[in-house]
Short mmCIF file of C-alpha atoms and ligand atoms in Angstrom, two decimals:
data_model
loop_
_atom_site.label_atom_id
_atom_site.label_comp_id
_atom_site.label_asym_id
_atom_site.label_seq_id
_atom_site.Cartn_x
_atom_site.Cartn_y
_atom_site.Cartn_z
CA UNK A 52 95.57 138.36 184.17
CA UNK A 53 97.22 137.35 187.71
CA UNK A 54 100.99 138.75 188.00
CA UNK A 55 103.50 136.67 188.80
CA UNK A 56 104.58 138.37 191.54
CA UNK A 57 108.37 136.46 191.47
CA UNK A 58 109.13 138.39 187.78
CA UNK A 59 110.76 141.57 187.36
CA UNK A 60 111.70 142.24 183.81
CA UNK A 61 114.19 145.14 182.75
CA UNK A 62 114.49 146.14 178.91
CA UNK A 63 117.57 147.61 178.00
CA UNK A 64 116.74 150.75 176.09
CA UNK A 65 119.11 153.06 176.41
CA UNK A 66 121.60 152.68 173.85
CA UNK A 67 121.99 155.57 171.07
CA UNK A 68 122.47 152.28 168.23
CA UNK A 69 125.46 154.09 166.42
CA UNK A 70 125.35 151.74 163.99
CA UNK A 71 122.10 152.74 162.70
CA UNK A 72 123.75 156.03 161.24
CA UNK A 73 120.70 157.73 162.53
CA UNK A 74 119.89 160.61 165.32
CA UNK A 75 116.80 158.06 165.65
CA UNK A 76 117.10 156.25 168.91
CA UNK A 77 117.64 152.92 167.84
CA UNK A 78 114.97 151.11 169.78
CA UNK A 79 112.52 153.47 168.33
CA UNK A 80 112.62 152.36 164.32
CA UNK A 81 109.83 151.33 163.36
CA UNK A 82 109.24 147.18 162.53
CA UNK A 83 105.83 146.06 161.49
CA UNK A 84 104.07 149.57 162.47
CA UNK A 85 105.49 149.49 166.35
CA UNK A 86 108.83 150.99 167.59
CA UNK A 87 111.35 148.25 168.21
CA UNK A 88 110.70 148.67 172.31
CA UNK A 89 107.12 147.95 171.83
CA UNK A 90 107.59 144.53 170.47
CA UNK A 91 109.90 143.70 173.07
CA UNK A 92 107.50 145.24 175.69
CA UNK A 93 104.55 143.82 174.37
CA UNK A 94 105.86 140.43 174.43
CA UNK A 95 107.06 141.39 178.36
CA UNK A 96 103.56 142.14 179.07
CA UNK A 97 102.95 138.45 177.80
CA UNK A 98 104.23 136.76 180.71
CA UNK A 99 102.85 139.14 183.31
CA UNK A 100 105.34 140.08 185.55
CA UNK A 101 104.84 142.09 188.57
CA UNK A 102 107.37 144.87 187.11
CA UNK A 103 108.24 145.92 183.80
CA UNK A 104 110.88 148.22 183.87
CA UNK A 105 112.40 150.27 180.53
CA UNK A 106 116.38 151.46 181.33
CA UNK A 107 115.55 154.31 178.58
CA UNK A 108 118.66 157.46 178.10
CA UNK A 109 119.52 158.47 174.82
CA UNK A 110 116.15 160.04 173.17
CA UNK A 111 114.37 159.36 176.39
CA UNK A 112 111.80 161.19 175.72
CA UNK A 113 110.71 159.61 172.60
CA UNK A 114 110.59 156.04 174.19
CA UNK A 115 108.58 157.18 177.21
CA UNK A 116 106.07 158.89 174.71
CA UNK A 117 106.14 155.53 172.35
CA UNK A 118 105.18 153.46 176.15
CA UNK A 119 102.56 156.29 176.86
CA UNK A 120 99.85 154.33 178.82
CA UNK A 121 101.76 151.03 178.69
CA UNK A 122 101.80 150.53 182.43
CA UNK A 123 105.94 150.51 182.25
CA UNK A 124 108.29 151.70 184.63
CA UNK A 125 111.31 153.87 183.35
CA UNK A 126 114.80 154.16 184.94
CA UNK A 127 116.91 156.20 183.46
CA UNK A 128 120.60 155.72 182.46
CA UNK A 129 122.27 159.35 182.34
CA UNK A 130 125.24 158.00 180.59
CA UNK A 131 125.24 155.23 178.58
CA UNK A 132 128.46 153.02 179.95
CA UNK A 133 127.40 149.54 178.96
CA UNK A 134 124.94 146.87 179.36
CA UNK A 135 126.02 146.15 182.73
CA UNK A 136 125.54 149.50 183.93
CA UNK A 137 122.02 149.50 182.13
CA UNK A 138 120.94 147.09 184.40
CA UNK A 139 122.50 148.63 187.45
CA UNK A 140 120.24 151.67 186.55
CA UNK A 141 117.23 149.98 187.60
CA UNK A 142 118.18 148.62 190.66
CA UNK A 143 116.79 151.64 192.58
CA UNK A 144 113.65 150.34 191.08
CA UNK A 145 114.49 146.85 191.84
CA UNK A 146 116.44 146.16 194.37
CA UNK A 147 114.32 144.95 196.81
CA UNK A 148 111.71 143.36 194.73
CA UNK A 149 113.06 139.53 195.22
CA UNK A 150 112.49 136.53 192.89
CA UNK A 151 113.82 136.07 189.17
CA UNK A 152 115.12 139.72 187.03
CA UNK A 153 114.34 138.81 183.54
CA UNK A 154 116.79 141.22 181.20
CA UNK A 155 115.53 141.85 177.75
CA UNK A 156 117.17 143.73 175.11
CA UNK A 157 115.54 146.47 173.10
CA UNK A 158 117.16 145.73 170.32
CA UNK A 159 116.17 141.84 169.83
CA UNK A 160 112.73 142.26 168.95
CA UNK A 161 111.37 139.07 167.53
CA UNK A 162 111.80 137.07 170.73
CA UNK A 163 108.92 135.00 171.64
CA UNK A 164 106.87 134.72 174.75
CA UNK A 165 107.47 131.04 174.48
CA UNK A 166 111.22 131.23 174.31
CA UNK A 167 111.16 133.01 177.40
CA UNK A 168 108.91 131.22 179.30
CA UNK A 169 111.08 128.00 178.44
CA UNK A 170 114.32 129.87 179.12
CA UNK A 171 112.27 131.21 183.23
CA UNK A 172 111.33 127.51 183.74
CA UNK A 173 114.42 126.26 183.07
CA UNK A 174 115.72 128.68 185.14
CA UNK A 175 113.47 127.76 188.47
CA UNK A 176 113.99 123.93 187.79
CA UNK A 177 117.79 123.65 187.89
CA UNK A 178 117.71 126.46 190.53
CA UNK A 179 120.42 128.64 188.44
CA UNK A 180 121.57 131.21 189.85
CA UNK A 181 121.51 132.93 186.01
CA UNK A 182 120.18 130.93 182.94
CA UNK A 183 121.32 132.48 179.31
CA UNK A 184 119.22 132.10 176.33
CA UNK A 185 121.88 131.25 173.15
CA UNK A 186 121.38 130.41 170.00
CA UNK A 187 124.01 128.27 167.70
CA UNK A 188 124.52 129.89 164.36
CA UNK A 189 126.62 129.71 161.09
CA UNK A 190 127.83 132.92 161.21
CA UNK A 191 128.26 134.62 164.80
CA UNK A 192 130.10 137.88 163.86
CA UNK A 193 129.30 140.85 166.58
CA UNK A 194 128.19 138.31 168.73
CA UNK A 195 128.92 137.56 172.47
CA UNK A 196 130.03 134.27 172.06
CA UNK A 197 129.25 131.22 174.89
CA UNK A 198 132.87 130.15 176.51
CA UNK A 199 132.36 126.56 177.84
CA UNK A 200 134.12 123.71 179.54
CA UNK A 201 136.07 121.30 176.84
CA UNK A 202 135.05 118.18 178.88
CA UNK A 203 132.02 116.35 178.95
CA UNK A 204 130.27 118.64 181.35
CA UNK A 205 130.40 121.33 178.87
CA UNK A 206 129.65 123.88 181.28
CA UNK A 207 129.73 127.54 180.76
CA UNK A 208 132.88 129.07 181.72
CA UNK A 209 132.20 132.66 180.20
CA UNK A 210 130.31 135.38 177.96
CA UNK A 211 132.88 136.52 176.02
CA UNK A 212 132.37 139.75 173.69
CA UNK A 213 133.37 139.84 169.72
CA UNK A 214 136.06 142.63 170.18
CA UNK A 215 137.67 141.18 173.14
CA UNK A 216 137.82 137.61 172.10
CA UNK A 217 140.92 135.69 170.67
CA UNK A 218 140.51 134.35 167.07
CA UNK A 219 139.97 131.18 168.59
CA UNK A 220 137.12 132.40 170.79
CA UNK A 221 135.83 133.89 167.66
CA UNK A 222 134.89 131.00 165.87
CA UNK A 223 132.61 129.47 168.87
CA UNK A 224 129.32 129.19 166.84
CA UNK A 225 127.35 129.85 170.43
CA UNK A 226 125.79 132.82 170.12
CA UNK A 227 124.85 134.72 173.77
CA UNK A 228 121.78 136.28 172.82
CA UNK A 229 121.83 139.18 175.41
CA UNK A 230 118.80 137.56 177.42
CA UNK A 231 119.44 136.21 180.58
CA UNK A 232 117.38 135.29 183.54
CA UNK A 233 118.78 136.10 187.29
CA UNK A 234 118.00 135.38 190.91
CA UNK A 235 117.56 139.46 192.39
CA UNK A 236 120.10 138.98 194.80
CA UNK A 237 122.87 137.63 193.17
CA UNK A 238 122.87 139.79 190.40
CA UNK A 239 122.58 143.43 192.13
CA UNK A 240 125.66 143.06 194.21
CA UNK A 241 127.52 141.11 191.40
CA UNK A 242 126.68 144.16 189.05
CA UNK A 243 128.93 146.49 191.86
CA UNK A 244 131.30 144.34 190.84
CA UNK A 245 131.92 144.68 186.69
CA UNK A 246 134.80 146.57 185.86
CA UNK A 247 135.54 148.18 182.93
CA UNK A 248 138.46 146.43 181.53
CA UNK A 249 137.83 145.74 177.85
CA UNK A 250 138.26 147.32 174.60
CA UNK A 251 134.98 149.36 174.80
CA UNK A 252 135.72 150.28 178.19
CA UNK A 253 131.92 149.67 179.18
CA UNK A 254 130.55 147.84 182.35
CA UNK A 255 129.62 144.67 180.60
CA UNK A 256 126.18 142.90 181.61
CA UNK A 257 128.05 139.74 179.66
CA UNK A 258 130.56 139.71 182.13
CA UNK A 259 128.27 138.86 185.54
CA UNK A 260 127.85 134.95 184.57
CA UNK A 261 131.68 134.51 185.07
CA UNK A 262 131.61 136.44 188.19
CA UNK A 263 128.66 134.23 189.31
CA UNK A 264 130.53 130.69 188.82
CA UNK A 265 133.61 132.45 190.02
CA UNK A 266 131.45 132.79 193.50
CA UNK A 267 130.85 128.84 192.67
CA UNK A 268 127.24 129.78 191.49
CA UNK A 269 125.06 127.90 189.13
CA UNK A 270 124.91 129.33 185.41
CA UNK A 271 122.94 127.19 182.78
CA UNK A 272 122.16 128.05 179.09
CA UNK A 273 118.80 127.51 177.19
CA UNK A 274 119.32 127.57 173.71
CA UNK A 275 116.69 129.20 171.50
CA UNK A 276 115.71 126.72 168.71
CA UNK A 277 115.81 129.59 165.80
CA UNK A 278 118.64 132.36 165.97
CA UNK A 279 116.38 134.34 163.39
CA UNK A 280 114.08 134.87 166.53
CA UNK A 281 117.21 136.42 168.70
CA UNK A 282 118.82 138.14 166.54
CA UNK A 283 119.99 141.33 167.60
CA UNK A 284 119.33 144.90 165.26
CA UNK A 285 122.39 147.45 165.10
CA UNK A 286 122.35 147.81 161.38
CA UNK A 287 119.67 149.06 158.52
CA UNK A 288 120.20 145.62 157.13
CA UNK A 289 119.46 144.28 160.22
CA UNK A 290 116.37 146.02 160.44
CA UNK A 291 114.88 145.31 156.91
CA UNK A 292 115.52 141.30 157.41
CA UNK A 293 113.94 141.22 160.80
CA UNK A 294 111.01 143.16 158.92
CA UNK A 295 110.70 140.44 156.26
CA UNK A 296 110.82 137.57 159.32
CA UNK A 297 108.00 139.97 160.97
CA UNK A 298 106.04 140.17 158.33
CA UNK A 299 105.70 136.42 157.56
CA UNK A 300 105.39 135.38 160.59
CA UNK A 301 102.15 137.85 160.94
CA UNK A 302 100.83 136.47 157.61
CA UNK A 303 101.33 132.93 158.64
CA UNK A 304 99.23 133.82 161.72
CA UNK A 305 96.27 135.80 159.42
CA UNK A 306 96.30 132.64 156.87
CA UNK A 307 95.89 130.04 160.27
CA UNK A 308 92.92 131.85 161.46
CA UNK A 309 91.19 131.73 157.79
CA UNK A 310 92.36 134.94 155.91
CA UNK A 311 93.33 134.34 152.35
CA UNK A 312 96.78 136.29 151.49
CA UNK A 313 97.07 134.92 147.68
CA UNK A 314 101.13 136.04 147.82
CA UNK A 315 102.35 136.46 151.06
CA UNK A 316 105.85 137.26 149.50
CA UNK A 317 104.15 140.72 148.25
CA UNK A 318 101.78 141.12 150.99
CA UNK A 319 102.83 143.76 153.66
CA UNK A 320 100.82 143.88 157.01
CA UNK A 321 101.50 145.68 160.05
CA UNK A 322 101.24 143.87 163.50
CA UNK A 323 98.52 146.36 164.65
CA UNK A 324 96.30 145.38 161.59
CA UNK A 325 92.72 143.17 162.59
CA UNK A 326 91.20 140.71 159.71
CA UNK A 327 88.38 138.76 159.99
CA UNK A 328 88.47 135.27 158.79
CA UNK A 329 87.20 134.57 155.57
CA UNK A 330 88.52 138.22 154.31
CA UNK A 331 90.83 137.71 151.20
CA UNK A 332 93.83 140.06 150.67
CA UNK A 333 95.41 140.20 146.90
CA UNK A 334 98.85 140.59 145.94
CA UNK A 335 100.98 144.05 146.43
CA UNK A 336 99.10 144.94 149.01
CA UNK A 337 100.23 147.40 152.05
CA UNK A 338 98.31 147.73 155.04
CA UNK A 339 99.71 149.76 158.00
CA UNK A 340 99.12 150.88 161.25
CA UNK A 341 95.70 150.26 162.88
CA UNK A 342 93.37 149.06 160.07
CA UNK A 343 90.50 146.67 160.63
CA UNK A 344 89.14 144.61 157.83
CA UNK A 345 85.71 142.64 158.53
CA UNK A 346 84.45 139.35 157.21
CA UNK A 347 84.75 138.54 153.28
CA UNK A 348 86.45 141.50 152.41
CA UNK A 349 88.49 141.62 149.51
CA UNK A 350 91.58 143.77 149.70
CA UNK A 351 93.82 144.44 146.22
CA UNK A 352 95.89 143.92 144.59
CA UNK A 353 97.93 147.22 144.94
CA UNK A 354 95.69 148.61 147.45
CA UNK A 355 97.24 150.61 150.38
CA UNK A 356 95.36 150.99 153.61
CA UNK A 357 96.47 153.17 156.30
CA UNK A 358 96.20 153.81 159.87
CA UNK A 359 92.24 154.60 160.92
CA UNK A 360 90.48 152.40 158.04
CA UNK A 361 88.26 149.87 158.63
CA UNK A 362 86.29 147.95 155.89
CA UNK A 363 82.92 146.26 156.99
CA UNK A 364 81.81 143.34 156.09
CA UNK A 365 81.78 142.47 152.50
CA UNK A 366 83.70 145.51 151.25
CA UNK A 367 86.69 145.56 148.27
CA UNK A 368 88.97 148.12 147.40
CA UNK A 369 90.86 147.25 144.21
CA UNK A 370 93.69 148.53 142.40
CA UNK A 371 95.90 151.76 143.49
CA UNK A 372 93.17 152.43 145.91
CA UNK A 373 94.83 154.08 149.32
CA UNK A 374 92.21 154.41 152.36
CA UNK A 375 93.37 156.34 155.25
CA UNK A 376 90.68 157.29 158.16
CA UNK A 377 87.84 155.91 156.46
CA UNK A 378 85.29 153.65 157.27
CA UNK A 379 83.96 151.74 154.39
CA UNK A 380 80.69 150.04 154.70
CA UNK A 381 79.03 146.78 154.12
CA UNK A 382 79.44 145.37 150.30
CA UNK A 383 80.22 149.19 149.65
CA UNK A 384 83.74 148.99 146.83
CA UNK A 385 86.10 151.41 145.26
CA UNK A 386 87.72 148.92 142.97
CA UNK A 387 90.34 151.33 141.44
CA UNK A 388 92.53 154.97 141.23
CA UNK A 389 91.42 155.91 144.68
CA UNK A 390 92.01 158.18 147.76
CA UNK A 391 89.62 158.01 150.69
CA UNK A 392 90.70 159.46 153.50
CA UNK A 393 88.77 161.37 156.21
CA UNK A 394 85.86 159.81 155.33
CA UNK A 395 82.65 157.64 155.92
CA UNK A 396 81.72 155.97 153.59
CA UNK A 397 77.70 153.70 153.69
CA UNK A 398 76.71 150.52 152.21
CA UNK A 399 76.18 149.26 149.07
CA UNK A 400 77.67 152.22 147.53
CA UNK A 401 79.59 151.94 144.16
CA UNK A 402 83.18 154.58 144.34
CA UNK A 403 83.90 155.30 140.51
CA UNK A 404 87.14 154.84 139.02
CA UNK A 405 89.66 157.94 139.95
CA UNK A 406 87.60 159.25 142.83
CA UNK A 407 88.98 161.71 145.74
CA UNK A 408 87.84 162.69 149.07
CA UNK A 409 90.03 166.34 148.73
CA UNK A 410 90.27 166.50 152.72
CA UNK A 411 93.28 169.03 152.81
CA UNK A 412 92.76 172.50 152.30
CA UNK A 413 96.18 173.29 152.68
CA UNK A 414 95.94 173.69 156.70
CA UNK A 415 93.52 171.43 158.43
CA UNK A 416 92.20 168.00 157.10
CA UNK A 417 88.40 167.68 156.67
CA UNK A 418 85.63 165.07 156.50
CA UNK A 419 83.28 163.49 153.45
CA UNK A 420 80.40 161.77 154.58
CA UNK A 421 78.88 159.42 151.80
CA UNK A 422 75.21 157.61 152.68
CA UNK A 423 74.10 154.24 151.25
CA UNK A 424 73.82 153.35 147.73
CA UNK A 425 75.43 156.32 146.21
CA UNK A 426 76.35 155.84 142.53
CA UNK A 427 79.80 157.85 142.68
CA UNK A 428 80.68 158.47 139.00
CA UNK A 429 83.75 158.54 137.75
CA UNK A 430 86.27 160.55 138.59
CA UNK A 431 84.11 162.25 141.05
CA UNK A 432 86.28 164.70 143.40
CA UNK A 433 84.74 165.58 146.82
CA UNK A 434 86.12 168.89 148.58
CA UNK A 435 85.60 168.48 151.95
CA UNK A 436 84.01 168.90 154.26
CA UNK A 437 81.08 168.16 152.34
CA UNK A 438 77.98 165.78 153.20
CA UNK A 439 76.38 163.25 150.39
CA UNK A 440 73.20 161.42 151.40
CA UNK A 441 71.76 158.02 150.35
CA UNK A 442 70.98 156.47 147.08
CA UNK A 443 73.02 160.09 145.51
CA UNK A 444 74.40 159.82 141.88
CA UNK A 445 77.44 161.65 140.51
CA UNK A 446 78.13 161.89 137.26
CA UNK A 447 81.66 161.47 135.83
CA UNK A 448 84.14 163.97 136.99
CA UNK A 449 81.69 165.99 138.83
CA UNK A 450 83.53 168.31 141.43
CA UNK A 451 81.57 168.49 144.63
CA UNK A 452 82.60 171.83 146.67
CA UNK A 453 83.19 172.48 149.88
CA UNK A 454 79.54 172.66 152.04
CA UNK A 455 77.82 171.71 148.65
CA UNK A 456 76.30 169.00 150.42
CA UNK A 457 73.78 166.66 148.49
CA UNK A 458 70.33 165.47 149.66
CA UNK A 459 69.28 162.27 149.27
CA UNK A 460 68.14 160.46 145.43
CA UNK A 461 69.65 163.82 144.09
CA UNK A 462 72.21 163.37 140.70
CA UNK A 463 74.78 166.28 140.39
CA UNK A 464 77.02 166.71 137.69
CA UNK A 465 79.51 168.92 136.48
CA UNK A 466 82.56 171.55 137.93
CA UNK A 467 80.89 172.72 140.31
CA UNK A 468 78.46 170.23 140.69
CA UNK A 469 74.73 171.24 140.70
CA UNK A 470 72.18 168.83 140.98
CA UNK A 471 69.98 168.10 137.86
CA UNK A 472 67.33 165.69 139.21
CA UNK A 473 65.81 166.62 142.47
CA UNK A 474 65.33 163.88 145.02
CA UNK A 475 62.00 161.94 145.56
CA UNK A 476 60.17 164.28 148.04
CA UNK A 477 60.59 167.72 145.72
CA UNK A 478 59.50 165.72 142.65
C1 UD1 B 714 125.13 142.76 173.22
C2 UD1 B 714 125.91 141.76 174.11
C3 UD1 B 714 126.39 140.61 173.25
C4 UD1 B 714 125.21 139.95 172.59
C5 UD1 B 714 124.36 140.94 171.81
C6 UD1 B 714 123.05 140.28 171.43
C7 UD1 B 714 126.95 143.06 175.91
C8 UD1 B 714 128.19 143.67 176.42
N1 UD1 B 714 127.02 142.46 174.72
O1 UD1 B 714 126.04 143.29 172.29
O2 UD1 B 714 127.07 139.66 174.06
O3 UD1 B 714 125.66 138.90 171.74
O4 UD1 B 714 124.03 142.09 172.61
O5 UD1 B 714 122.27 141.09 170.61
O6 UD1 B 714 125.94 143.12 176.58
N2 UD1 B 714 122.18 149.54 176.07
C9 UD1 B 714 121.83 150.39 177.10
N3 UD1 B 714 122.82 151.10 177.72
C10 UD1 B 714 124.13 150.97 177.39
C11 UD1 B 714 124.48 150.10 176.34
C12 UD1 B 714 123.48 149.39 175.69
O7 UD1 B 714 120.65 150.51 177.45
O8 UD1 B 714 124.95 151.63 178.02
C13 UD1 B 714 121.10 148.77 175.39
C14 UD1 B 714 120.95 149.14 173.93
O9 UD1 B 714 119.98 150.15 173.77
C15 UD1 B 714 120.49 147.82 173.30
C16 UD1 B 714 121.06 146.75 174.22
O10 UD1 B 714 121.41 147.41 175.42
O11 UD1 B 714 119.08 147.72 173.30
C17 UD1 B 714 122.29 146.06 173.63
O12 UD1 B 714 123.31 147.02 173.36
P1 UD1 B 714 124.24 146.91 172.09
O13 UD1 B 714 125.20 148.02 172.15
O14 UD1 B 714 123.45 146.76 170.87
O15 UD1 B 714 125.02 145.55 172.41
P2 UD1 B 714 125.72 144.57 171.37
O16 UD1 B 714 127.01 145.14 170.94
O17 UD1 B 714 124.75 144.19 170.31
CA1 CA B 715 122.72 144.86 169.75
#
């Protein structure tokens, strides 16, 4: 993808998130299987700018590791002193770079690539000298709130901040949502120029606009046409309804490119998660991290898939079923009371009610390999690591040990399983 080579976008992750009542950077909860940051950064990546640049300070370490490989830059803030001072962090960075600074906030996660890219053209056509993204809602509370002109111009006068505003101030439904788009120039020497003078006693990023049109500078707003897209996470609660809004708007995406979810209201999938059309996913279902489900696959209900599995073509896991690290193979099902994990698994082959793949010996994890057409029986329990070849049989609540593995066409049964009918070739 070409870079724009005009577009420098910071991301404002710094912050401890106090409100979280967490030692958990905030930025690094997880939403839909990805860290907070990622979203944001992901959706960065989206419009290709020629830097991406992560102000990370409090649990540094943790967001550099989450952006491992990401092709981010990271300035660090030492001390966090505000939003403004963020910013001025990665001016060394910066600086010199020219064009438009696009600031994004950790902490608003469900912004859109489209949002922005109307909020960066708007910015370039009326030649602002910052544009800020708003949104109007019902109930603004911890809000910035949008300060404009009473006559008909209606032009923005100020940002000004929930715990320094007047009650009158406070009930301006105008949200700011922390996004704003600048021309590099202005806004590096206008950050010199914040000063600390409010009730938090932080160097306010909110406060450059009125410094701007102060200098007789252009500011412009774009609103965003749904707040639940900008809101901004500092709470738990915060944080569970941006999950729901995540998680619908991923299973509205699955359902437009063909996969049947029958109850999206029970249906959890993580954003990492691939499904081929014409898969079909069953109510109470939980599927997390990176899982990859092929074509006409049928998934629950109450099934759990975790990070690592991937079901081929054709496959269905049922009821209570969990698959973690496991491939399961074409038209190959394990309908219900299941635990796969650590495994490969061939096709066609039938996995018995209440069968395990025991792949923890109490220190290390350790594979089952199961061929085509085996007939696992019934609570069959596989200690691995332990090998099964094709067309195998099981009988019910056989216990398969550890390096016991089983040839092909042989049936074992019992604790410990031995094998009672020899396969083909020793017959
Ligand atoms: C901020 C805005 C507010 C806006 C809201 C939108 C300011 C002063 N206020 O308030 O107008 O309505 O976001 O969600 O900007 N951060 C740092 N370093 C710091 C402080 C914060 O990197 O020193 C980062 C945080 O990690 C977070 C983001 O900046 O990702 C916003 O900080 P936060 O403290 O949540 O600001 P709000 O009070 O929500
Ligand atoms: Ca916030």
């Amino acid at each position: 993808m070409k870079k724009r080579t005009d577009l420098s976008v910071v991301i404002l992750a710094a912050g401890k998130g106090k409100r979280m009542k967490s030692e958990r950077p905030k930025v690094m909860f997880d939403l839909a299987g990805w860290p907070l940051i990622r979203h944001v950064a992901e959706t960065a990546k989206a419009l290709t700018p020629a830097r991406l640049v992560i102000v990370a300070g409090h649990g540094r370490d943790q967001v550099e590791a989450a952006l491992d490989g990401f092709g981010a830059e990271i300035a660090i803030q030492r001390e966090q002193r505000g939003t403004g001072h963020a910013v001025r962090s990665a001016s060394r960075l910066l600086a010199k770079q020219g064009g438009t600074v696009l600031v994004l906030y950790g902490d608003v996660p469900l912004i859109t690539a489209a949002t922005l890219k109307k909020l960066l053209s708007t910015h370039r056509r009326r030649k602002a000298a910052a544009t800020i993204l708003t949104a109007v809602t019902a109930d603004p509370t911890g809000y910035g709130r949008i300060l404009r002109d009473d006559g008909p111009s209606g032009a923005i006068l100020a940002i000004r901040e929930e715990r320094d505003a007047t009650a009158a101030e406070r009930a301006v439904t105008e949200i700011n949502t922390g996004i704003m788009a600048f021309q590099s120039d202005l806004l590096w020497p206008a950050l010199t120029r914040l000063k600390a003078d409010n009730v938090q006693g932080e160097l306010y990023l909110t406060d450059v606009p009125g410094l701007l049109i102060g200098k007789g500078e252009k500011v412009v707003a774009v609103t965003a046409d749904d707040v639940l897209d900008v809101r901004g996470i500092n709470s738990l609660s915060d944080l569970a309804e941006a999950a729901g809004r995540a998680r619908m708007r991923i299973l509205a995406d699955h359902m437009e490119r063909g996969v049947r979810i029958v109850d999206p209201s029970t249906t959890w999938i993580d954003r990492a998660v691939k499904i081929r059309p014409g898969a079909t996913i069953f109510p109470f279902t939980v599927i997390t991290g990176c899982v990859s489900i092929g074509k006409d696959c049928e998934v629950g209900p109450f099934s759990h898939l975790r990070t690592g599995a991937t079901l081929r073509e054709g496959a269905q896991v049922g009821n209570f079923v969990e698959v973690k690290k496991t491939v399961v193979g074409k038209g190959t099902k394990a309908k219900h009371l299941t635990y796969l994990g650590d495994a490969v698994i061939g096709e066609r082959t039938n996995v018995g009610c209440g069968t395990i793949t025991a792949n923890y010996d109490g220190k290390d994890k350790h594979k089952t390999t199961i061929g085509d057409g085996v007939h696992v029986g019934s609570g069959t329990v596989f200690i691995a690591p332990v090998t099964i070849g094709d067309r195998v049989t099981t009988g019910a609540g056989a216990v398969i040990l550890p390096g016991n593995n089983v040839s092909d066409d042989e049936t074992v049964v019992g604790v410990p399983a031995r094998v009672v009918s020899a396969g083909k070739e020793r017959e």
